Every structure is written in structure tokens, then in C-alpha cells.
Amino acid sequence: MTLTDGTYRLGPSTGRLLIRTGRAGLGRRAGHDLTIEATRWSGEAVVAVGDPDRSSVRVTVETGSLEVREGTGGLKPLTDADRAEIKRTLGDKALLHTTEHPTITFRSTGIVGTPESFEITGDLTIKGRTHPVTVHGKAKDRLLRGWATVTQSTWGIKPYTAFLGALRLADEVRVEFEVARLERADRPE
């Protein structure tokens, strides 16, 4: 993928935004590692290839749009009922509290590197709390990919637990993005 100077729209029509969870605790064999996809999100990337300081990224995710796409591991396969229960739990007060906090936002504060390998630092706001995060990215094989590690408790999210705490989600989750095509936002229609 070749990035050129300009402004680009981001969203489900151009790529994917995933959250990957892991398990912890003595009962971790019973649970699943989840892949959750944001199905409603939007953003904008301003690219200045020769001057990354002038580049910026902003992304907004609708918290109610998170859908469980895959559950690996565990003692039994993940069912549709399990997926529905996980979606309900994600919206609860202890996790994302989607009725009071309908969006998650990321706004870059700095970008270094090249389009082939870069780091974006920025402010991530979840549940009304804002903390810095670093996104690592690279362009390869006609795709723009990247990831960041987010520690849920930093944003007031209590990782899910079951079996009196013997099974729990790991506090750190991995957020990944993949942009498959670029959509210019700064070209006249």
C-alpha cells in the first residue's frame, strides 16, 4: 500500500478494527480467547509523508457495535448464546457501560517513522477516562496493519471473571487494525 499526502477516511468500508482478549487464572482452560470486532467506527487520517509531525489520526468507535467473531480454546466451542451473553456483558456497568459511554475515541498526539513502519502516540478515551497509548504499525503486502496493548483497569474496566475468580480475562487486551484500501476524503466529488 502506498501512502501519499492527503486526508483519508477510515471505517468498516476500508478496514477492520479488532480486540483480542486472553485468559488468566487457574480456570483459564475453561474459557475462550476472544476476537471482538467493532462493526461501527469511523475516523480520519491526515498523512504528510515527508513530515510525520503534521500527520494525525482520529478514530471513534461505537461501544454498542462490538461483536464476538471468534472464541478459541476452552473446554467447549463458543455458541451463539455465548456470543449474545458476552455482548450483553460488554455493555454492563463494570465493563464498557455502553448506555452512559456510547463511544471510545482515539486522537493522535504524535507520529514518528515512515509509512512502512511507524508509531502513533495518542490519547485513548474509554468510559470518560483518557490515557496515553502507543499504536505500532506498518504497511506490507498492500495492507496497513497495526496494534496497541490496552490495560483495561487503567480505564476503569474490571476484566470479566467467573468461577469465583478462577477464570478471568487478562487485564491486557490487544487492539488491532487492518486497512485494506485507502479512501480519500480531500478530493472533490
Coordinates of N, CA, C and O in Angstrom, one line a residue:
M1 N 0.8 -1.2 0.0 CA 0.0 0.0 0.0 C 0.9 1.2 0.0 O 1.8 1.3 0.8
T2 N 0.6 2.2 -0.9 CA 1.4 3.4 -1.0 C 0.6 4.5 -0.4 O -0.5 4.8 -0.9
L3 N 1.2 5.2 0.6 CA 0.5 6.3 1.2 C 1.1 7.6 0.6 O 2.3 7.7 0.4
T4 N 0.2 8.5 0.2 CA 0.6 9.8 -0.3 C 0.0 10.9 0.6 O -0.9 10.6 1.3
D5 N 0.5 12.0 0.5 CA 0.0 13.1 1.3 C -1.5 13.3 1.0 O -2.0 13.2 -0.1
G6 N -2.3 13.5 2.1 CA -3.7 13.7 1.9 C -4.5 13.3 3.1 O -3.9 13.0 4.2
T7 N -5.8 13.4 3.0 CA -6.7 13.1 4.1 C -7.5 11.9 3.7 O -8.0 11.8 2.6
Y8 N -7.6 10.9 4.6 CA -8.2 9.6 4.3 C -9.3 9.3 5.3 O -9.1 9.5 6.5
R9 N -10.4 8.8 4.8 CA -11.5 8.3 5.7 C -11.2 6.9 6.1 O -10.7 6.1 5.3
L10 N -11.5 6.6 7.3 CA -11.4 5.2 7.9 C -12.7 4.7 8.4 O -13.5 5.5 8.8
G11 N -12.9 3.4 8.3 CA -14.1 2.8 8.8 C -14.3 1.4 8.3 O -13.4 0.9 7.6
P12 N -15.4 0.7 8.6 CA -15.6 -0.6 8.2 C -15.5 -0.9 6.7 O -15.2 -2.0 6.2
S13 N -15.7 0.2 5.9 CA -15.6 0.0 4.4 C -14.2 0.0 3.9 O -13.9 -0.4 2.8
T14 N -13.3 0.4 4.8 CA -11.9 0.4 4.4 C -11.0 -0.6 5.1 O -9.9 -0.9 4.7
G15 N -11.5 -1.1 6.3 CA -10.7 -2.0 7.1 C -11.4 -2.6 8.2 O -12.7 -2.4 8.4
R16 N -10.7 -3.2 9.1 CA -11.2 -3.8 10.3 C -10.5 -3.3 11.6 O -9.4 -3.0 11.6
L17 N -11.3 -3.3 12.7 CA -10.8 -2.9 14.0 C -11.2 -4.1 14.9 O -12.4 -4.4 15.1
L18 N -10.2 -4.7 15.5 CA -10.4 -5.9 16.3 C -9.8 -5.8 17.7 O -8.8 -5.1 17.9
I19 N -10.5 -6.4 18.7 CA -10.0 -6.5 20.0 C -9.7 -8.0 20.3 O -10.6 -8.8 20.1
R20 N -8.6 -8.3 20.8 CA -8.3 -9.8 21.1 C -8.0 -9.9 22.6 O -7.2 -9.2 23.2
T21 N -8.8 -10.8 23.2 CA -8.6 -11.0 24.7 C -7.9 -12.3 25.0 O -7.9 -13.2 24.1
G22 N -7.3 -12.4 26.2 CA -6.7 -13.6 26.6 C -7.3 -14.0 28.0 O -8.1 -13.3 28.6
R23 N -6.9 -15.2 28.4 CA -7.4 -15.7 29.7 C -6.4 -15.8 30.8 O -5.2 -15.9 30.4
A24 N -6.8 -15.7 32.0 CA -5.9 -15.8 33.1 C -6.5 -16.6 34.2 O -7.7 -16.9 34.2
G25 N -5.8 -16.9 35.3 CA -6.4 -17.6 36.4 C -6.3 -19.1 36.3 O -6.0 -19.6 35.3
L26 N -6.6 -19.8 37.4 CA -6.5 -21.2 37.5 C -7.4 -21.9 36.5 O -7.2 -23.0 36.0
G27 N -8.6 -21.3 36.3 CA -9.6 -21.9 35.4 C -9.5 -21.5 34.0 O -10.5 -21.7 33.2
R28 N -8.4 -20.9 33.5 CA -8.3 -20.4 32.2 C -8.6 -21.4 31.1 O -9.0 -21.0 30.0
R29 N -8.4 -22.7 31.3 CA -8.6 -23.7 30.3 C -10.1 -23.8 29.9 O -10.5 -24.2 28.9
A30 N -11.0 -23.3 30.9 CA -12.4 -23.4 30.6 C -12.9 -22.3 29.7 O -13.9 -22.5 29.0
G31 N -12.2 -21.2 29.7 CA -12.7 -20.0 28.9 C -12.2 -20.0 27.5 O -11.5 -20.9 27.0
H32 N -12.5 -18.9 26.8 CA -12.1 -18.7 25.4 C -11.2 -17.4 25.3 O -11.5 -16.4 26.0
D33 N -10.3 -17.5 24.4 CA -9.6 -16.2 23.9 C -10.6 -15.7 22.8 O -10.9 -16.4 21.9
L34 N -11.0 -14.4 23.0 CA -12.0 -13.9 22.1 C -11.4 -12.9 21.0 O -10.4 -12.2 21.3
T35 N -12.0 -12.9 19.9 CA -11.7 -11.9 18.8 C -13.1 -11.1 18.7 O -14.1 -11.7 18.4
I36 N -13.0 -9.8 19.0 CA -14.2 -9.0 19.0 C -14.0 -7.9 18.0 O -12.9 -7.3 17.9
E37 N -15.0 -7.7 17.1 CA -14.8 -6.7 16.0 C -15.8 -5.5 16.3 O -16.9 -5.7 16.6
A38 N -15.2 -4.3 16.1 CA -16.0 -3.1 16.1 C -16.7 -3.0 14.7 O -16.0 -3.0 13.7
T39 N -18.0 -3.0 14.7 CA -18.7 -3.0 13.4 C -19.1 -1.6 12.9 O -19.4 -1.4 11.8
R40 N -19.2 -0.7 13.9 CA -19.5 0.7 13.6 C -18.4 1.6 14.2 O -18.3 1.8 15.4
W41 N -17.5 2.1 13.3 CA -16.5 3.0 13.7 C -16.1 3.9 12.5 O -16.4 3.6 11.4
S42 N -15.5 5.0 12.8 CA -15.1 6.0 11.8 C -13.9 6.7 12.2 O -13.6 6.8 13.4
G43 N -13.2 7.3 11.2 CA -12.0 8.0 11.5 C -11.5 8.8 10.4 O -12.0 8.7 9.2
E44 N -10.4 9.5 10.6 CA -9.7 10.2 9.6 C -8.2 10.2 9.8 O -7.8 10.3 11.0
A45 N -7.5 10.0 8.8 CA -6.0 10.1 8.9 C -5.5 11.2 7.9 O -5.9 11.2 6.8
V46 N -4.8 12.1 8.5 CA -4.1 13.2 7.7 C -2.7 12.7 7.5 O -2.0 12.5 8.6
V47 N -2.2 12.5 6.3 CA -0.9 12.0 6.0 C 0.0 13.1 5.4 O -0.4 13.7 4.4
A48 N 1.1 13.3 6.0 CA 2.2 14.1 5.5 C 3.4 13.3 5.5 O 4.2 13.2 6.4
V49 N 3.6 12.5 4.4 CA 4.7 11.5 4.3 C 6.1 12.1 4.7 O 6.8 11.5 5.5
G50 N 6.4 13.3 4.2 CA 7.7 13.8 4.4 C 7.9 14.5 5.7 O 9.0 14.9 6.2
D51 N 6.8 14.7 6.5 CA 6.8 15.5 7.7 C 5.7 14.8 8.7 O 4.6 15.4 8.8
P52 N 6.1 13.7 9.3 CA 5.1 13.0 10.1 C 4.5 13.8 11.2 O 3.4 13.5 11.7
D53 N 5.2 14.9 11.7 CA 4.7 15.7 12.7 C 3.4 16.4 12.3 O 2.6 16.8 13.1
R54 N 3.2 16.6 11.0 CA 2.0 17.2 10.5 C 0.9 16.2 10.3 O -0.2 16.5 9.9
S55 N 1.2 14.9 10.5 CA 0.2 13.9 10.3 C -0.6 13.7 11.5 O -0.2 14.1 12.6
S56 N -1.8 13.2 11.4 CA -2.7 12.9 12.6 C -3.7 11.8 12.3 O -4.0 11.5 11.1
V57 N -4.2 11.3 13.3 CA -5.2 10.2 13.2 C -6.3 10.4 14.3 O -5.9 10.8 15.4
R58 N -7.5 10.3 14.0 CA -8.6 10.2 15.0 C -9.6 9.1 14.6 O -9.8 8.9 13.4
V59 N -10.0 8.4 15.6 CA -11.0 7.3 15.4 C -12.0 7.3 16.5 O -11.7 7.6 17.7
T60 N -13.3 7.1 16.1 CA -14.4 6.9 17.1 C -15.0 5.6 16.9 O -15.3 5.2 15.7
V61 N -15.2 4.8 18.0 CA -15.8 3.5 17.9 C -17.1 3.6 18.7 O -17.1 4.1 19.8
E62 N -18.2 3.0 18.1 CA -19.5 2.9 18.9 C -19.4 1.7 19.8 O -19.2 0.6 19.3
T63 N -19.5 1.9 21.1 CA -19.3 0.7 22.0 C -20.3 -0.3 21.8 O -20.0 -1.5 22.1
G64 N -21.5 0.0 21.4 CA -22.6 -1.0 21.2 C -22.4 -1.8 20.0 O -23.2 -2.7 19.7
S65 N -21.4 -1.5 19.2 CA -21.2 -2.2 17.9 C -20.2 -3.4 18.0 O -19.9 -4.0 17.0
L66 N -19.7 -3.7 19.2 CA -18.7 -4.7 19.4 C -19.4 -6.1 19.3 O -20.4 -6.4 20.0
E67 N -18.9 -6.9 18.3 CA -19.5 -8.3 18.1 C -18.4 -9.3 18.2 O -17.3 -9.2 17.7
V68 N -18.7 -10.4 18.9 CA -17.8 -11.5 19.1 C -17.7 -12.3 17.8 O -18.7 -12.8 17.3
R69 N -16.5 -12.3 17.2 CA -16.3 -13.0 15.9 C -15.8 -14.4 16.1 O -16.1 -15.3 15.3
E70 N -15.0 -14.6 17.1 CA -14.3 -15.9 17.3 C -14.0 -16.1 18.8 O -13.7 -15.2 19.5
G71 N -14.1 -17.4 19.2 CA -13.6 -17.8 20.5 C -12.8 -19.0 20.4 O -13.3 -20.1 20.0
T72 N -11.5 -19.0 20.7 CA -10.7 -20.1 20.6 C -10.3 -20.6 22.0 O -10.3 -19.9 23.0
G73 N -9.9 -21.9 22.0 CA -9.6 -22.5 23.3 C -10.8 -22.9 24.0 O -11.9 -23.0 23.4
G74 N -10.7 -23.2 25.3 CA -11.9 -23.5 26.1 C -12.2 -25.0 26.0 O -11.7 -25.7 25.2
L75 N -13.1 -25.4 26.9 CA -13.4 -26.8 27.0 C -14.5 -27.2 26.0 O -14.6 -28.4 25.6
K76 N -15.3 -26.2 25.6 CA -16.3 -26.5 24.5 C -16.4 -25.3 23.6 O -15.9 -24.2 23.9
P77 N -16.9 -25.5 22.4 CA -16.9 -24.5 21.4 C -17.8 -23.3 21.9 O -18.8 -23.5 22.6
L78 N -17.5 -22.1 21.4 CA -18.3 -20.9 21.7 C -19.7 -21.0 20.9 O -19.6 -21.2 19.7
T79 N -20.8 -20.9 21.6 CA -22.1 -20.9 20.9 C -22.6 -19.6 20.6 O -22.1 -18.6 21.1
D80 N -23.7 -19.5 19.9 CA -24.4 -18.2 19.6 C -24.9 -17.6 20.9 O -24.9 -16.4 21.1
A81 N -25.4 -18.5 21.8 CA -25.9 -18.0 23.1 C -24.7 -17.4 23.9 O -24.9 -16.4 24.6
D82 N -23.6 -18.0 23.8 CA -22.4 -17.5 24.5 C -22.0 -16.1 23.9 O -21.8 -15.2 24.7
R83 N -22.1 -16.0 22.6 CA -21.8 -14.7 22.0 C -22.7 -13.6 22.4 O -22.3 -12.5 22.7
A84 N -24.0 -13.9 22.5 CA -25.0 -12.9 22.9 C -24.8 -12.5 24.4 O -24.9 -11.4 24.7
E85 N -24.4 -13.5 25.2 CA -24.2 -13.2 26.6 C -22.9 -12.3 26.8 O -22.9 -11.4 27.6
I86 N -21.9 -12.6 26.0 CA -20.7 -11.8 26.0 C -21.0 -10.4 25.6 O -20.5 -9.4 26.2
K87 N -21.8 -10.2 24.5 CA -22.2 -8.9 24.1 C -22.9 -8.1 25.2 O -22.6 -6.9 25.4
R88 N -23.8 -8.8 25.8 CA -24.6 -8.1 26.9 C -23.6 -7.7 28.0 O -23.7 -6.6 28.6
T89 N -22.7 -8.6 28.4 CA -21.8 -8.4 29.5 C -20.9 -7.2 29.1 O -20.5 -6.4 30.0
L90 N -20.4 -7.1 27.9 CA -19.6 -6.0 27.4 C -20.3 -4.6 27.7 O -19.6 -3.6 28.0
G91 N -21.6 -4.6 27.6 CA -22.3 -3.3 27.8 C -22.6 -3.0 29.2 O -23.0 -1.8 29.5
D92 N -22.4 -3.9 30.1 CA -22.6 -3.7 31.5 C -21.8 -2.6 32.1 O -20.7 -2.3 31.6
K93 N -22.2 -2.1 33.3 CA -21.5 -1.0 34.0 C -20.0 -1.4 34.3 O -19.2 -0.5 34.2
A94 N -19.8 -2.6 34.7 CA -18.4 -3.0 35.1 C -17.4 -3.0 33.9 O -16.2 -2.8 34.1
L95 N -18.0 -3.2 32.7 CA -17.1 -3.2 31.6 C -17.2 -1.9 30.8 O -16.7 -0.9 31.3
L96 N -17.9 -1.8 29.7 CA -17.9 -0.6 28.9 C -19.1 0.4 29.2 O -19.0 1.6 28.8
H97 N -20.1 0.0 29.9 CA -21.2 0.8 30.3 C -21.7 1.6 29.1 O -21.7 2.9 29.1
T98 N -22.1 0.9 28.1 CA -22.4 1.5 26.8 C -23.5 2.5 26.8 O -23.5 3.4 26.0
T99 N -24.5 2.4 27.7 CA -25.6 3.4 27.8 C -25.1 4.8 28.2 O -25.5 5.8 27.7
E100 N -24.1 4.8 29.1 CA -23.6 6.1 29.5 C -22.3 6.5 28.7 O -22.0 7.7 28.6
H101 N -21.6 5.6 28.1 CA -20.4 5.9 27.3 C -20.6 5.2 26.0 O -20.0 4.1 25.7
P102 N -21.3 5.8 25.1 CA -21.6 5.2 23.8 C -20.4 5.2 22.8 O -20.5 4.5 21.8
T103 N -19.3 5.9 23.1 CA -18.2 5.9 22.2 C -16.8 5.7 22.9 O -16.7 6.0 24.1
I104 N -15.9 5.2 22.1 CA -14.5 5.2 22.5 C -13.8 6.0 21.5 O -14.1 5.9 20.3
T105 N -12.9 6.9 21.9 CA -12.2 7.8 20.9 C -10.7 7.7 21.1 O -10.1 7.4 22.2
F106 N -10.0 7.8 20.0 CA -8.5 7.9 19.9 C -8.2 9.1 19.1 O -8.7 9.3 18.0
R107 N -7.3 10.0 19.7 CA -6.8 11.1 18.9 C -5.2 11.1 19.1 O -4.7 11.1 20.2
S108 N -4.6 11.2 17.9 CA -3.1 11.1 17.9 C -2.6 12.4 18.5 O -3.1 13.5 18.4
T109 N -1.4 12.3 19.2 CA -0.7 13.5 19.7 C 0.7 13.5 19.0 O 1.4 14.5 19.1
G110 N 1.1 12.5 18.4 CA 2.4 12.4 17.7 C 2.6 11.2 16.8 O 2.0 10.1 17.2
I111 N 3.3 11.4 15.7 CA 3.5 10.2 14.8 C 5.0 10.3 14.4 O 5.5 11.4 14.0
V112 N 5.7 9.2 14.5 CA 7.1 9.1 14.1 C 7.2 7.9 13.1 O 6.5 6.9 13.2
G113 N 8.2 7.9 12.3 CA 8.5 6.8 11.4 C 8.2 7.1 10.0 O 8.1 8.2 9.6
T114 N 8.0 6.0 9.2 CA 7.7 6.1 7.8 C 6.4 5.3 7.6 O 6.0 4.6 8.5
P115 N 5.8 5.5 6.4 CA 4.6 4.7 6.1 C 4.8 3.2 6.3 O 3.9 2.4 6.6
E116 N 6.1 2.7 6.0 CA 6.4 1.3 6.1 C 6.5 0.8 7.6 O 6.2 -0.3 7.8
S117 N 6.8 1.7 8.5 CA 7.0 1.3 9.9 C 6.8 2.6 10.8 O 7.7 3.5 10.6
F118 N 5.8 2.6 11.6 CA 5.5 3.9 12.3 C 5.0 3.6 13.7 O 4.6 2.5 14.0
E119 N 5.0 4.7 14.5 CA 4.4 4.6 15.8 C 3.5 5.9 16.0 O 4.0 7.0 15.6
I120 N 2.3 5.7 16.5 CA 1.4 6.8 16.7 C 1.1 6.8 18.2 O 0.7 5.8 18.8
T121 N 1.5 7.9 18.8 CA 1.1 8.1 20.2 C -0.2 9.0 20.2 O -0.4 9.8 19.3
G122 N -1.0 8.7 21.2 CA -2.3 9.5 21.3 C -3.0 9.2 22.6 O -2.6 8.5 23.5
D123 N -4.1 9.9 22.7 CA -5.0 9.8 23.8 C -6.2 8.9 23.5 O -6.9 9.2 22.5
L124 N -6.4 7.9 24.3 CA -7.5 7.0 24.2 C -8.5 7.3 25.3 O -8.1 7.3 26.5
T125 N -9.7 7.5 24.9 CA -10.8 7.8 25.9 C -11.8 6.7 25.9 O -12.4 6.4 24.9
I126 N -11.9 6.0 27.1 CA -12.8 4.9 27.3 C -13.5 5.2 28.6 O -12.9 5.5 29.6
K127 N -14.8 5.1 28.6 CA -15.6 5.4 29.9 C -15.3 6.7 30.5 O -15.3 6.9 31.7
G128 N -15.1 7.7 29.7 CA -14.8 9.1 30.1 C -13.4 9.3 30.7 O -13.1 10.4 31.2
R129 N -12.6 8.3 30.7 CA -11.2 8.4 31.1 C -10.2 8.4 29.9 O -10.4 7.6 29.0
T130 N -9.3 9.4 30.0 CA -8.3 9.5 28.9 C -6.9 9.2 29.4 O -6.5 9.7 30.4
H131 N -6.2 8.3 28.7 CA -4.9 8.0 29.0 C -4.1 7.8 27.7 O -4.7 7.5 26.6
P132 N -2.8 8.0 27.7 CA -2.0 7.8 26.5 C -1.8 6.3 26.1 O -1.9 5.4 27.0
V133 N -1.7 6.1 24.8 CA -1.4 4.8 24.3 C -0.6 4.9 23.1 O -0.5 6.0 22.4
T134 N 0.2 3.9 22.8 CA 1.1 3.9 21.6 C 0.6 2.8 20.6 O 0.4 1.7 21.0
V135 N 0.4 3.2 19.4 CA 0.0 2.3 18.3 C 1.2 2.0 17.4 O 1.9 2.9 17.0
H136 N 1.5 0.8 17.2 CA 2.6 0.3 16.3 C 2.0 -0.1 15.0 O 1.1 -0.9 15.0
G137 N 2.6 0.4 13.9 CA 2.0 0.0 12.6 C 3.1 -0.2 11.5 O 4.2 0.2 11.6
K138 N 2.6 -0.8 10.4 CA 3.4 -1.0 9.2 C 2.6 -1.2 8.0 O 1.4 -1.7 8.1
A139 N 3.1 -0.9 6.9 CA 2.5 -1.2 5.6 C 3.2 -2.3 5.0 O 4.4 -2.3 4.9
K140 N 2.5 -3.4 4.6 CA 3.1 -4.5 4.0 C 2.0 -5.3 3.2 O 0.9 -5.4 3.6
D141 N 2.4 -5.8 2.0 CA 1.6 -6.6 1.2 C 0.2 -6.0 0.9 O -0.8 -6.6 1.1
R142 N 0.2 -4.7 0.5 CA -1.0 -3.9 0.2 C -1.9 -3.7 1.4 O -3.1 -3.4 1.2
L143 N -1.5 -3.9 2.6 CA -2.3 -3.7 3.8 C -1.5 -2.7 4.7 O -0.3 -2.8 4.8
L144 N -2.3 -2.0 5.5 CA -1.8 -1.2 6.5 C -2.3 -1.8 7.8 O -3.5 -1.9 8.0
R145 N -1.3 -2.3 8.7 CA -1.7 -3.0 9.9 C -1.0 -2.4 11.1 O 0.0 -1.8 11.0
G146 N -1.7 -2.6 12.2 CA -1.1 -2.1 13.5 C -1.8 -2.7 14.7 O -2.8 -3.4 14.6
W147 N -1.2 -2.3 15.8 CA -1.7 -2.9 17.1 C -1.3 -2.0 18.3 O -0.3 -1.2 18.2
A148 N -2.0 -2.1 19.4 CA -1.7 -1.4 20.6 C -2.2 -2.3 21.7 O -3.1 -3.1 21.6
T149 N -1.5 -2.3 22.9 CA -1.9 -3.0 24.1 C -2.6 -2.1 25.0 O -2.1 -1.0 25.3
V150 N -3.8 -2.5 25.5 CA -4.6 -1.7 26.4 C -4.8 -2.4 27.6 O -5.2 -3.6 27.6
T151 N -4.5 -1.8 28.8 CA -4.7 -2.4 30.1 C -6.1 -1.9 30.6 O -6.2 -0.8 30.9
Q152 N -7.1 -2.8 30.6 CA -8.4 -2.4 30.9 C -8.6 -1.7 32.2 O -9.4 -0.7 32.2
S153 N -8.0 -2.1 33.2 CA -8.2 -1.5 34.5 C -7.8 0.0 34.5 O -8.3 0.8 35.3
T154 N -6.8 0.4 33.7 CA -6.4 1.8 33.6 C -7.6 2.7 33.2 O -7.7 3.8 33.7
W155 N -8.6 2.1 32.5 CA -9.8 2.9 32.1 C -11.0 2.6 33.0 O -12.1 2.9 32.6
G156 N -10.8 1.9 34.1 CA -11.9 1.6 35.0 C -12.7 0.4 34.5 O -13.9 0.3 34.9
I157 N -12.1 -0.4 33.7 CA -12.8 -1.6 33.2 C -12.4 -2.8 34.1 O -11.2 -3.0 34.2
K158 N -13.3 -3.5 34.7 CA -13.0 -4.6 35.5 C -13.0 -5.8 34.6 O -14.1 -6.2 34.1
P159 N -11.9 -6.5 34.3 CA -11.9 -7.7 33.5 C -12.9 -8.7 34.0 O -13.0 -9.0 35.2
Y160 N -13.6 -9.3 33.0 CA -14.6 -10.3 33.3 C -14.0 -11.5 34.2 O -12.9 -11.9 33.9
T161 N -14.8 -11.9 35.2 CA -14.4 -13.1 35.9 C -15.5 -14.1 36.1 O -16.7 -13.7 36.0
A162 N -15.2 -15.3 36.3 CA -16.2 -16.4 36.6 C -15.6 -17.4 37.5 O -14.4 -17.4 37.8
F163 N -16.4 -18.3 38.0 CA -16.0 -19.3 38.9 C -15.2 -18.8 40.1 O -14.1 -19.2 40.4
L164 N -15.8 -17.7 40.7 CA -15.2 -17.1 41.9 C -13.8 -16.6 41.6 O -12.9 -16.6 42.5
G165 N -13.6 -16.1 40.4 CA -12.3 -15.5 40.0 C -11.3 -16.5 39.5 O -10.2 -16.1 39.1
A166 N -11.6 -17.8 39.5 CA -10.7 -18.8 39.0 C -10.5 -18.6 37.5 O -9.4 -18.9 36.9
L167 N -11.5 -18.1 36.8 CA -11.4 -17.8 35.4 C -11.6 -16.3 35.2 O -12.5 -15.8 35.7
R168 N -10.7 -15.7 34.5 CA -10.8 -14.3 34.3 C -10.1 -13.9 33.0 O -9.2 -14.6 32.6
L169 N -10.6 -12.8 32.4 CA -9.9 -12.3 31.2 C -8.7 -11.6 31.7 O -8.7 -11.0 32.8
A170 N -7.6 -11.7 30.9 CA -6.4 -11.0 31.2 C -6.7 -9.5 31.2 O -7.5 -9.0 30.4
D171 N -6.0 -8.7 32.0 CA -6.3 -7.3 32.1 C -5.8 -6.6 30.8 O -6.4 -5.6 30.4
E172 N -4.8 -7.1 30.2 CA -4.3 -6.5 28.9 C -5.0 -7.2 27.7 O -5.2 -8.4 27.6
V173 N -5.5 -6.3 26.8 CA -6.1 -6.7 25.6 C -5.3 -6.1 24.4 O -4.6 -5.1 24.6
R174 N -5.4 -6.7 23.3 CA -4.7 -6.2 22.1 C -5.7 -5.7 21.1 O -6.6 -6.4 20.7
V175 N -5.5 -4.4 20.8 CA -6.4 -3.8 19.8 C -5.6 -3.8 18.4 O -4.4 -3.4 18.4
E176 N -6.2 -4.3 17.4 CA -5.5 -4.4 16.1 C -6.4 -3.7 15.0 O -7.6 -3.7 15.1
F177 N -5.7 -3.2 14.0 CA -6.4 -2.6 12.9 C -5.7 -3.1 11.6 O -4.6 -3.5 11.6
E178 N -6.6 -3.2 10.6 CA -6.1 -3.5 9.3 C -6.8 -2.7 8.3 O -8.1 -2.7 8.2
V179 N -6.1 -1.9 7.5 CA -6.7 -1.1 6.4 C -6.4 -1.7 5.1 O -5.2 -1.9 4.7
A180 N -7.4 -2.2 4.4 CA -7.2 -2.9 3.1 C -7.3 -1.9 1.9 O -6.7 -2.3 0.9
R181 N -7.9 -0.8 2.1 CA -7.9 0.2 0.9 C -8.0 1.6 1.5 O -8.5 1.8 2.6
L182 N -7.5 2.5 0.7 CA -7.5 3.9 1.1 C -8.6 4.6 0.4 O -8.8 4.5 -0.8
E183 N -9.3 5.5 1.2 CA -10.4 6.2 0.6 C -10.2 7.7 0.9 O -10.2 8.1 2.1
R184 N -9.9 8.5 -0.1 CA -9.5 9.9 0.0 C -10.7 10.7 0.5 O -11.8 10.5 0.0
A185 N -10.5 11.5 1.5 CA -11.6 12.4 2.0 C -11.4 13.8 1.5 O -12.3 14.7 1.6
D186 N -10.2 14.1 0.9 CA -9.9 15.5 0.5 C -10.0 15.8 -1.0 O -9.6 16.8 -1.5
R187 N -10.6 14.8 -1.7 CA -10.8 15.0 -3.2 C -12.2 15.5 -3.5 O -13.1 15.0 -2.9
P188 N -12.3 16.5 -4.3 CA -13.7 16.9 -4.7 C -14.5 15.8 -5.3 O -13.9 15.0 -6.1
E189 N -15.7 15.8 -5.1 CA -16.6 14.7 -5.6 C -16.9 14.9 -7.1 O -17.0 16.0 -7.6

